[in-house]
Coordinates of C-alpha atoms and ligand atoms in Angstrom, one line a residue:
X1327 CA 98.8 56.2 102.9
X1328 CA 100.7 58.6 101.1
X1329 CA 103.9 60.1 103.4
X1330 CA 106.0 61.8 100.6
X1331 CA 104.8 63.0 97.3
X1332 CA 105.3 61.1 93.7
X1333 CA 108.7 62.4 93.3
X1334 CA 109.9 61.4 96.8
X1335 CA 111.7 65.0 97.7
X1336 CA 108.9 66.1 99.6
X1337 CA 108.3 64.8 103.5
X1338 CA 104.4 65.2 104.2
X1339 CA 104.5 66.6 108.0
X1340 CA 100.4 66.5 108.3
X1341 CA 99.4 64.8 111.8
X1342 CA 97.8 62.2 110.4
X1343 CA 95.7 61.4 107.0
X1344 CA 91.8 61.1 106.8
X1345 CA 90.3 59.1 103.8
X1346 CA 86.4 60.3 104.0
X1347 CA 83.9 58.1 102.2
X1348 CA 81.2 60.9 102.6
X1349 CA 81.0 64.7 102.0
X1350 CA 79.5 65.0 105.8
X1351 CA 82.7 63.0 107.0
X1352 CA 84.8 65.9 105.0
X1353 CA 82.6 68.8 106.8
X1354 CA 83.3 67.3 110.2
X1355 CA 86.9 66.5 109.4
X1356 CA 87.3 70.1 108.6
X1357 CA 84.9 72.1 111.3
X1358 CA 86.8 69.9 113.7
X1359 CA 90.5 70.3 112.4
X1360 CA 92.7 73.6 113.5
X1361 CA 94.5 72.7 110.0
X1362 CA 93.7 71.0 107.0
X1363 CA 95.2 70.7 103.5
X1364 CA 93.2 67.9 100.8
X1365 CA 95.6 65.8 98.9
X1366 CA 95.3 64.5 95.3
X1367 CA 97.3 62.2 93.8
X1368 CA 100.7 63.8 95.3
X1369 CA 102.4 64.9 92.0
X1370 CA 103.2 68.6 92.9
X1371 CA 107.0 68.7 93.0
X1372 CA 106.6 71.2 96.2
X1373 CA 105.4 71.8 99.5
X1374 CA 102.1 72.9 97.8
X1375 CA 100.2 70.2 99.3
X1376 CA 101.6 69.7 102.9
X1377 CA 99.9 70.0 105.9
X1378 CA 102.2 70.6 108.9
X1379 CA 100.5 69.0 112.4
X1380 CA 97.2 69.2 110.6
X1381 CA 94.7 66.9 108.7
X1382 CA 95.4 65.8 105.2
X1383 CA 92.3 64.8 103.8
X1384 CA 92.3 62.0 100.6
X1385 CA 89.5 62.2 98.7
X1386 CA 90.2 58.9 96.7
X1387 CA 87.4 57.0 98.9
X1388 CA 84.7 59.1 98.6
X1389 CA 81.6 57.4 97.6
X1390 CA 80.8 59.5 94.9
X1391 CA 79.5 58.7 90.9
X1392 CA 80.5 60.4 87.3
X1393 CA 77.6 62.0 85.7
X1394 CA 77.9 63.2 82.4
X1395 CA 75.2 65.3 80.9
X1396 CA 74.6 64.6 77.2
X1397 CA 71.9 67.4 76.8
X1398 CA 74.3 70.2 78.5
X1399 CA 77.7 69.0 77.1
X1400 CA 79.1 68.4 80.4
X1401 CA 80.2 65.9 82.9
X1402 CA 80.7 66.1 86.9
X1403 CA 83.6 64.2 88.7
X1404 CA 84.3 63.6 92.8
X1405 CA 87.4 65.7 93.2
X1406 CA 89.9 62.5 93.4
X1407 CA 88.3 61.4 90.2
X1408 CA 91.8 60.7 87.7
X1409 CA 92.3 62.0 84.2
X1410 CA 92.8 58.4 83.1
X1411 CA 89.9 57.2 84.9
X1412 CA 87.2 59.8 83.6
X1413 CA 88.4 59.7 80.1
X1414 CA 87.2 56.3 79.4
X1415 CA 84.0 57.3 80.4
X1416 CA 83.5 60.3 78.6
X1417 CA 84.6 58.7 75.4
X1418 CA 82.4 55.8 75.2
X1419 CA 79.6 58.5 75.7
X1420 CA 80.8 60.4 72.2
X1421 CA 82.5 63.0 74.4
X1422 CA 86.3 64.3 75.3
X1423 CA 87.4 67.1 77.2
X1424 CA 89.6 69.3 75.3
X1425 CA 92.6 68.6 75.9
X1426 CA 94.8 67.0 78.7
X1427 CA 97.9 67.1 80.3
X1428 CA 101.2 65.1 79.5
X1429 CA 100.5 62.8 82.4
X1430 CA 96.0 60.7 83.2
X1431 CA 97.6 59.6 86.6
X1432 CA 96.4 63.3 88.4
X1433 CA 93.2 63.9 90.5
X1434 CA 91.0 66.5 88.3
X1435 CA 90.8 68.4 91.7
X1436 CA 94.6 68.8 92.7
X1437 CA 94.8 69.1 88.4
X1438 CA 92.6 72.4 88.0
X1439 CA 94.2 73.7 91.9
X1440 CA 97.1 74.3 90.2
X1441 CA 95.8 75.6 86.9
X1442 CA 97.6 72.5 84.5
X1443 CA 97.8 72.6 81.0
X1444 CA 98.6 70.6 78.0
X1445 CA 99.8 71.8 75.0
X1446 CA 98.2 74.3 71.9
X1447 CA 97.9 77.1 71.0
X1448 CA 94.1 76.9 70.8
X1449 CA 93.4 74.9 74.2
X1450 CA 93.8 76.4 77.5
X1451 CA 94.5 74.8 80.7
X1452 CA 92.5 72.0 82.0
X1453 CA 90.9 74.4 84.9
X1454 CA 89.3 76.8 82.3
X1455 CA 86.8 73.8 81.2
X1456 CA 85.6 73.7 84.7
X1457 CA 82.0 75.3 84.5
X1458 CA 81.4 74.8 88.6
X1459 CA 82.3 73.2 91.9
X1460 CA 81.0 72.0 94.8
X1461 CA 83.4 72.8 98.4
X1462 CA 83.7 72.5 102.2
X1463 CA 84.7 75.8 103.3
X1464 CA 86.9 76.1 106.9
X1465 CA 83.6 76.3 109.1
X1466 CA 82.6 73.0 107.6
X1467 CA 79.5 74.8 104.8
X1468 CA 79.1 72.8 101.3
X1469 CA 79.2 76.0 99.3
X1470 CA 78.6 75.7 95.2
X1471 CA 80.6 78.3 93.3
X1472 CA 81.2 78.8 89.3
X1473 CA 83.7 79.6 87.1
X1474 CA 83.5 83.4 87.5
X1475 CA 83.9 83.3 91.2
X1476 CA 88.0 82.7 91.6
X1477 CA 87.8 79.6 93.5
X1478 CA 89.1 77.4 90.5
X1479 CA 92.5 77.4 90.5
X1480 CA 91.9 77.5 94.6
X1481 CA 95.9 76.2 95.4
X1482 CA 94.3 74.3 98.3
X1483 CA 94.4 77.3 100.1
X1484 CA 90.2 78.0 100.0
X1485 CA 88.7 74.5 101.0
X1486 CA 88.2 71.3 99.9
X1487 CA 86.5 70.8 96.5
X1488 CA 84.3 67.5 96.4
X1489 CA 82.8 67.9 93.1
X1490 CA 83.9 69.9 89.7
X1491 CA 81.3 70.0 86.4
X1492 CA 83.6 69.7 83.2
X1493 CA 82.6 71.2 80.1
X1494 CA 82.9 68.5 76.9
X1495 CA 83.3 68.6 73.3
X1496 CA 82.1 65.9 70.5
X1497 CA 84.6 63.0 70.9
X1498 CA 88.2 62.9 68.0
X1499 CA 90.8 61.5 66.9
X1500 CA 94.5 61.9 66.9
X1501 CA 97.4 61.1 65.2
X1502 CA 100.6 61.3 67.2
X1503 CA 103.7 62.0 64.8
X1504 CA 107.4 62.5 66.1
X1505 CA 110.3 64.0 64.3
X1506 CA 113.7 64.2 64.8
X1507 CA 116.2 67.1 64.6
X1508 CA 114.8 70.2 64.8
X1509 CA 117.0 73.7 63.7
X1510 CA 116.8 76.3 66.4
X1511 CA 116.9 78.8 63.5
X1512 CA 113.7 76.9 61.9
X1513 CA 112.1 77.3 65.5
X1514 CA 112.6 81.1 65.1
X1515 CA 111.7 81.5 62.0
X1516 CA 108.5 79.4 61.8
X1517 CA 107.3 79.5 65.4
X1518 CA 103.6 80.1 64.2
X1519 CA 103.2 77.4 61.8
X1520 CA 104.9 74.8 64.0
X1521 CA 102.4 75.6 66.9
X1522 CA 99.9 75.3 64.6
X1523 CA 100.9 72.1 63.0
X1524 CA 98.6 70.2 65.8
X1525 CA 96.0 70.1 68.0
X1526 CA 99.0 69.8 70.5
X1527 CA 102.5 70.5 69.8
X1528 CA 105.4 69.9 71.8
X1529 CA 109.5 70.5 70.9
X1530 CA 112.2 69.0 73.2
X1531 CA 115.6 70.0 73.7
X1532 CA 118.0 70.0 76.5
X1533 CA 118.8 73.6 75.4
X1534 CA 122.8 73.1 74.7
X1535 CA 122.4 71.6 71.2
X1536 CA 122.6 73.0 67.7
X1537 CA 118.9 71.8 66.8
X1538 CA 115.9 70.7 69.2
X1539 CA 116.0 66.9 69.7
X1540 CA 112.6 66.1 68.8
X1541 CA 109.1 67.4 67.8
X1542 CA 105.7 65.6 68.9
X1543 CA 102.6 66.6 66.8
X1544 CA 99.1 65.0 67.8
X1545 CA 96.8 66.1 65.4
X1546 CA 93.7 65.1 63.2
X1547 CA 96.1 64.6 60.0
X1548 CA 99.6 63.7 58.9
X1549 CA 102.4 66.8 58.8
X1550 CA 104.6 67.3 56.0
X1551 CA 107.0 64.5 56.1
X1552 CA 110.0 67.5 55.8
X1553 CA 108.7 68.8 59.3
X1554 CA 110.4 72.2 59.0
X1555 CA 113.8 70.5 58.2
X1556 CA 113.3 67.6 61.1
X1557 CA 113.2 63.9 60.0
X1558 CA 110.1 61.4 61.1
X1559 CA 111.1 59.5 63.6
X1560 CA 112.5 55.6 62.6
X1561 CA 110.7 54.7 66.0
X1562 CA 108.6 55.6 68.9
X1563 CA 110.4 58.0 71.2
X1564 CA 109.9 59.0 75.0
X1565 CA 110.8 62.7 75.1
X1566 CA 114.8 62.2 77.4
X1567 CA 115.2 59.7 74.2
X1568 CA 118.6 61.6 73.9
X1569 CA 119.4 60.8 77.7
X1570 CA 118.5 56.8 76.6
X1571 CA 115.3 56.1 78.1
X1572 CA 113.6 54.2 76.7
X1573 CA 109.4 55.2 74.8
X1574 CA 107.6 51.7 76.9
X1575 CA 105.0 54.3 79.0
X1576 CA 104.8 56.8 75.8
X1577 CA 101.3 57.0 74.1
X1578 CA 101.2 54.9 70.5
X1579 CA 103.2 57.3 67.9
X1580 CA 103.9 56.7 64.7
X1581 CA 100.9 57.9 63.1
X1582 CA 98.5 55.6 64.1
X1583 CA 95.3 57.1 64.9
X1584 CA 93.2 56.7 67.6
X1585 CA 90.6 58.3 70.2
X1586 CA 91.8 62.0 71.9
X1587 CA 92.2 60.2 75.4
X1588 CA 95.0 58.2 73.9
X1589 CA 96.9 60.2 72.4
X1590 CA 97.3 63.6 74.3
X1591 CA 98.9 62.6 77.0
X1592 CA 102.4 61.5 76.3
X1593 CA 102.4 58.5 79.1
X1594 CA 99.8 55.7 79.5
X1595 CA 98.2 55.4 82.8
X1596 CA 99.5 51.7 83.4
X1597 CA 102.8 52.8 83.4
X1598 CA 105.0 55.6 85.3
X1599 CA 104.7 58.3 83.9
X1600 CA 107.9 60.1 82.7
X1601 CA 111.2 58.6 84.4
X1602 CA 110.5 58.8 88.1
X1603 CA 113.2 59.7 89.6
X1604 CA 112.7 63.5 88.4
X1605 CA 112.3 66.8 89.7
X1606 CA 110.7 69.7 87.6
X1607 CA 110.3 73.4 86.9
X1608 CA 107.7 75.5 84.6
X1609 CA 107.9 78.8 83.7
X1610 CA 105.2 80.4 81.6
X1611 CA 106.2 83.4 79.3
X1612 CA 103.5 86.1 77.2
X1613 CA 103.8 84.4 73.5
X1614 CA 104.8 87.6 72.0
X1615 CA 108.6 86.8 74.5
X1616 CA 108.8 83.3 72.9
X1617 CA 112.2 83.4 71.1
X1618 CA 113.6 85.7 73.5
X1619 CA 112.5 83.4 76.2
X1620 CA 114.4 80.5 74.0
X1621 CA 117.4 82.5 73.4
X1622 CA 117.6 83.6 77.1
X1623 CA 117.4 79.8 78.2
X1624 CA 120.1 78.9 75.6
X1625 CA 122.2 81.5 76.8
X1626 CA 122.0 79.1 80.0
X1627 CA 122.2 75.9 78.1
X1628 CA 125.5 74.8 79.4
X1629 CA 124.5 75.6 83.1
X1630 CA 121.1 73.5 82.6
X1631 CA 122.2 70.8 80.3
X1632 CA 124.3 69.0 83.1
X1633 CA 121.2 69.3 85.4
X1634 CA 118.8 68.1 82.4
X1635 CA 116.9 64.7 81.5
X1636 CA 114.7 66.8 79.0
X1637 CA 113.1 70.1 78.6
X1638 CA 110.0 70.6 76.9
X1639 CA 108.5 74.0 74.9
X1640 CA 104.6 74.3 75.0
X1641 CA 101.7 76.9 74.0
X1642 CA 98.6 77.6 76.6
X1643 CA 95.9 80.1 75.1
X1644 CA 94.7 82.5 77.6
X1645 CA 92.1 82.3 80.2
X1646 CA 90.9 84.8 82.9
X1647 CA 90.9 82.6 85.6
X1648 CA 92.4 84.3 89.0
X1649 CA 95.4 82.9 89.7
X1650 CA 96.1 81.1 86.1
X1651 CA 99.8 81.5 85.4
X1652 CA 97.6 82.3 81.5
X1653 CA 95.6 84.7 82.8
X1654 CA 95.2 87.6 80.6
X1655 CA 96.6 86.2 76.9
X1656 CA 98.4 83.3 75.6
X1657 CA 101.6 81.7 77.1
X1658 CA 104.9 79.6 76.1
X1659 CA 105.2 77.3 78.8
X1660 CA 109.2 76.3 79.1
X1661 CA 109.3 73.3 81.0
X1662 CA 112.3 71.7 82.7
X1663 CA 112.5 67.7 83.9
X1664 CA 115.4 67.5 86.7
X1665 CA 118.2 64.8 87.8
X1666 CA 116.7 64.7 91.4
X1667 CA 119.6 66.8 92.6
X1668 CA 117.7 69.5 94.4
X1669 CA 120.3 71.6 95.5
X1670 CA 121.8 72.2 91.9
X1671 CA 117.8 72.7 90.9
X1672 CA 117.4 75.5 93.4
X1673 CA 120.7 76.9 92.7
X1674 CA 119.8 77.1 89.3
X1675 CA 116.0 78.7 89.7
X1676 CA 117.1 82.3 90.7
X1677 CA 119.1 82.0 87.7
X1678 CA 116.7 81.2 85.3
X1679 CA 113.7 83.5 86.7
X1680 CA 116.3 86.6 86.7
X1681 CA 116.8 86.0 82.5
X1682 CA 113.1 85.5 82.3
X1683 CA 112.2 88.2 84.7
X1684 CA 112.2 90.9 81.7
X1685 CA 109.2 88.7 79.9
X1686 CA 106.7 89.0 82.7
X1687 CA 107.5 85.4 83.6
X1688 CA 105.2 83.4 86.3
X1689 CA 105.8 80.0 87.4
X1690 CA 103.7 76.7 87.4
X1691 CA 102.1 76.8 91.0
X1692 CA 102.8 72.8 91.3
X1693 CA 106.5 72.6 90.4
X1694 CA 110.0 73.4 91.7
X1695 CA 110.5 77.3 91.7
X1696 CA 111.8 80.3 93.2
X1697 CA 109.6 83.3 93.5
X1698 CA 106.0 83.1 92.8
X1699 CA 104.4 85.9 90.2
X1700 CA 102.4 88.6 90.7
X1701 CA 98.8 88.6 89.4
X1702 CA 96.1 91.2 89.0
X1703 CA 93.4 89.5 90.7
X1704 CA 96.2 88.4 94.4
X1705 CA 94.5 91.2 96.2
X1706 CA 90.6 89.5 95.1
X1707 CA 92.3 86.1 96.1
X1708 CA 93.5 86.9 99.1
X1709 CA 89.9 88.4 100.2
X1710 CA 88.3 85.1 99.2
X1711 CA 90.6 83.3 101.4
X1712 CA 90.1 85.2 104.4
X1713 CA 85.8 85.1 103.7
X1714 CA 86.0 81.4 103.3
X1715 CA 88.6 80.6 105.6
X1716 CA 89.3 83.0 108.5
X1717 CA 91.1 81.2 110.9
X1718 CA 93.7 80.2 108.2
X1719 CA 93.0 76.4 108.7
X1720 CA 94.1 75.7 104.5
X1721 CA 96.8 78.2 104.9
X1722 CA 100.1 75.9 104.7
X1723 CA 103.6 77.9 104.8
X1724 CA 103.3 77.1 100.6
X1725 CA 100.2 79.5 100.5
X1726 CA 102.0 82.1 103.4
X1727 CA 105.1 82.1 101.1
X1728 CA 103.6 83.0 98.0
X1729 CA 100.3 83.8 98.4
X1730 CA 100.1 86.1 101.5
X1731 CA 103.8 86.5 101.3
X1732 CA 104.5 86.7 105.1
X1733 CA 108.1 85.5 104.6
Ligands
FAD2344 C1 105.3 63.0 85.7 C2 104.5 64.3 85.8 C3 104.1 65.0 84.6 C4 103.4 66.2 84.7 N1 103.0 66.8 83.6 C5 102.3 68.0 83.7 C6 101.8 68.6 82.5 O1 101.9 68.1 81.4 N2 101.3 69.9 82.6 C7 101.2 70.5 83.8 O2 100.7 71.6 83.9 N3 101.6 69.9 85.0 C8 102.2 68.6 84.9 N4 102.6 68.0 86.1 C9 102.3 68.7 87.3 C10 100.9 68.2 87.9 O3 100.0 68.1 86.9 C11 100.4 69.1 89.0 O4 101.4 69.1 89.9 C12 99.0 68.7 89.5 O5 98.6 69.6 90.5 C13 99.1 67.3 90.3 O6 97.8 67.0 90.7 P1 97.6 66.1 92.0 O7 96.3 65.5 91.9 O8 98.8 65.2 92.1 O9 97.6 67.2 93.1 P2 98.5 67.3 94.5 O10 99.9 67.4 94.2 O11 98.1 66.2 95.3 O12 97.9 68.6 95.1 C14 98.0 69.9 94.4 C15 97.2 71.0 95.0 O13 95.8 70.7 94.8 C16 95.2 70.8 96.1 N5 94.0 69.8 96.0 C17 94.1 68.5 95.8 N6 92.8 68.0 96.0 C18 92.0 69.0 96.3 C19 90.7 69.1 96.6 N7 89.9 68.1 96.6 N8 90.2 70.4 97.0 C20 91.0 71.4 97.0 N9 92.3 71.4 96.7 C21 92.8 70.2 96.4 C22 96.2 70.4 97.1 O14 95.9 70.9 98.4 C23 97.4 71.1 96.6 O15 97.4 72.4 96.9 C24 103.2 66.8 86.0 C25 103.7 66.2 87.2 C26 104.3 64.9 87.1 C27 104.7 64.2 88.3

């Protein structure tokens, strides 16, 4: 039983914790239950998934197969299903999903909740490749909904998803190259052809140094080995390799190829993934702010750099998915990985949202931030919450904060 999330800094005040094996023991749990919240795998750095006094459902023993559809390109997982897990499957079956987040260890249902991304400027998050799902609605109703209908990136706050369908593409391969050193002017200058230099590019910096500290590049072939000015890596790195830790849970780098699932995240599911001991922050930013976004966060870099075991920058294409921080066009993603010192974190997000405030910044739903964004579609949410749920019995003070903004 789960009592805190991954990271530690959140307390889960639910009642108690249900572990259903069948969707009829979710539908009674929730007709039954004044409150209810489903919990994934617990890596949200906020109160996102807490249930005060209520019912926190885990999903991870529900009796429930994989079934991957050759003929339509597609696959469908039981909510708790992991990254990790699914991968595997879909690759021995000549498939892949399109691209994946840093970390396999997450439940495809608490993944897509909080629309979570990867990196490229050609792959969007990992909710926009879900083509439908299955959920328990408050008065206890299996109802089937599809992309098109706002439900996907749900926050918790509309029911509890049992089963997603996942769109697929033909199974790849990917190289994973790191380099060293990167020139902040060199950044500037050639922004376009360094996103484009992978399927999935990543630069990490702590944002107080002359240059970026290192570039990872998982792509189909090798880059130039003058990467823009950087120097390949003498050795596999993890990306706080300037704070000393050490690459064992990093993905094979080097250049050695091998299959998608293996290469796109930067942690391997046997291991922790990342440091642990971490607390972090995402802000997404239109692409057309990118190097103003970068310059306003250097402008902080001596405020953030004490507070820092890495940052990373990122690309997400656009989607038109509700409450998808990349609704509407293309984002940078500027993401920040803590010291678990949460009072210097919070002191620090009003800070860092008021420099980004001018670039239509919105923040990642399942990380540490201040103020949530504004989107075009709240007002739609909102309605969809109160027709699926009019008690309030998935509304949590997370989804009153920023969602229905009561306080
Ligand atoms: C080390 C680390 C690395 C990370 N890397 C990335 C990254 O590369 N990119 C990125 O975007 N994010 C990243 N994150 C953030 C992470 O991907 C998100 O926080 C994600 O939501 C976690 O999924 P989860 O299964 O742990 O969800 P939880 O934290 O358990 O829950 C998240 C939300 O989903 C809801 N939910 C869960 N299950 C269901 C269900 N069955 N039905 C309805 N709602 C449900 C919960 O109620 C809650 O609102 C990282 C986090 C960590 C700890």
């Amino acid at each position: 039983m789960r009592e805190t999330n991954w990271a530690g800094n959140q307390t889960f005040t639910a009642e108690r914790i249900f572990r259903p094996r069948t969707v009829e023991q979710i539908q009674d749990a929730v007709a039954g239950a004044p409150a209810v919240k489903p919990l994934g795998s617990g890596h949200c750095f906020n109160d996102i998934a807490d249930c005060p006094g209520g019912v926190q459902l885990d999903l991870s023993a529900l009796d429930m197969d994989v079934v991957l559809d050759a003929e339509s390109s597609t696959v469908s997982v039981p909510a708790a299903a992991r990254y990790g897990d699914i991968a595997v499957q879909v690759h021995a079956a000549g498939f892949a999903l399109a691209n994946l987040a840093s970390l396999p260890h997450c439940t495809v249902a608490g993944t897509v909740a909080t629309a979570t991304h990867g990196s490229g400027r050609r792959n969007q998050s990992l909710a926009s490749v879900v083509s439908g799902l299955e959920l328990v609605a408050a008065d206890g109703e299996l109802k089937t909904f599809s992309r098109h209908d706002g439900v996907v990136v749900g926050l918790g706050a509309l029911g509890v998803v049992t089963r997603l369908t996942l769109d697929l593409v033909p199974s790849f391969d990917l190289r994973q190259d790191v380099f060293d050193g990167l020139a902040w002017e060199s950044v500037y200058e050639h922004f376009d052809e360094i996103q484009d230099a992978g399927h999935s590019v990543s630069l990490f910096t702590n944002w107080a140094r002359d240059e970026v500290d290192q570039v990872w590049v998982k792509g189909p072939g090798q880059p130039g080995a003058d990467f823009f000015g950087a120097t390949a890596a003498d050795g596999p790195r993890h990306p706080a390799h300037a704070a000393g830790i050490p690459a064992d849970n990093c993905t094979r780098q080097l250049g050695v190829t091998g299959p998608w699932h293996e290469r796109i995240p930067h942690f391997r599911l046997d291991f922790t993934p990342s440091i642990g001991n971490e607390l972090q922050t995402e802000y997404f930013v239109p692409i057309r702010h990118a190097v103003e976004a970068m310059e306003a966060m250097r402008e902080l870099g001596h405020r953030l750099a004490p507070v820092l075991l890495t940052s990373e920058i990122r690309t997400v294409a656009g989607d038109e998915l509700w409450l998808s921080p990349f609704q509407g066009g293309d984002r940078l993603a500027l993401h920040f990985t803590w010291l678990p010192d949460e009072k210097a974190v919070r002191e620090l997000l009003p800070v860092m949202e008021e420099r980004l405030a001018p670039f239509d910044v919105r923040p990642h739903w399942g990380k540490l931030f201040h103020r949530a964004a504004d989107y075009p579609k709240l007002p739609d949410f909102r309605a969809l919450a109160d027709g699926l749920d009019p008690g309030g019995k998935f509304r949590n003070p997370f989804v009153r904060r920023h969602v229905l903004r009561e306080s």
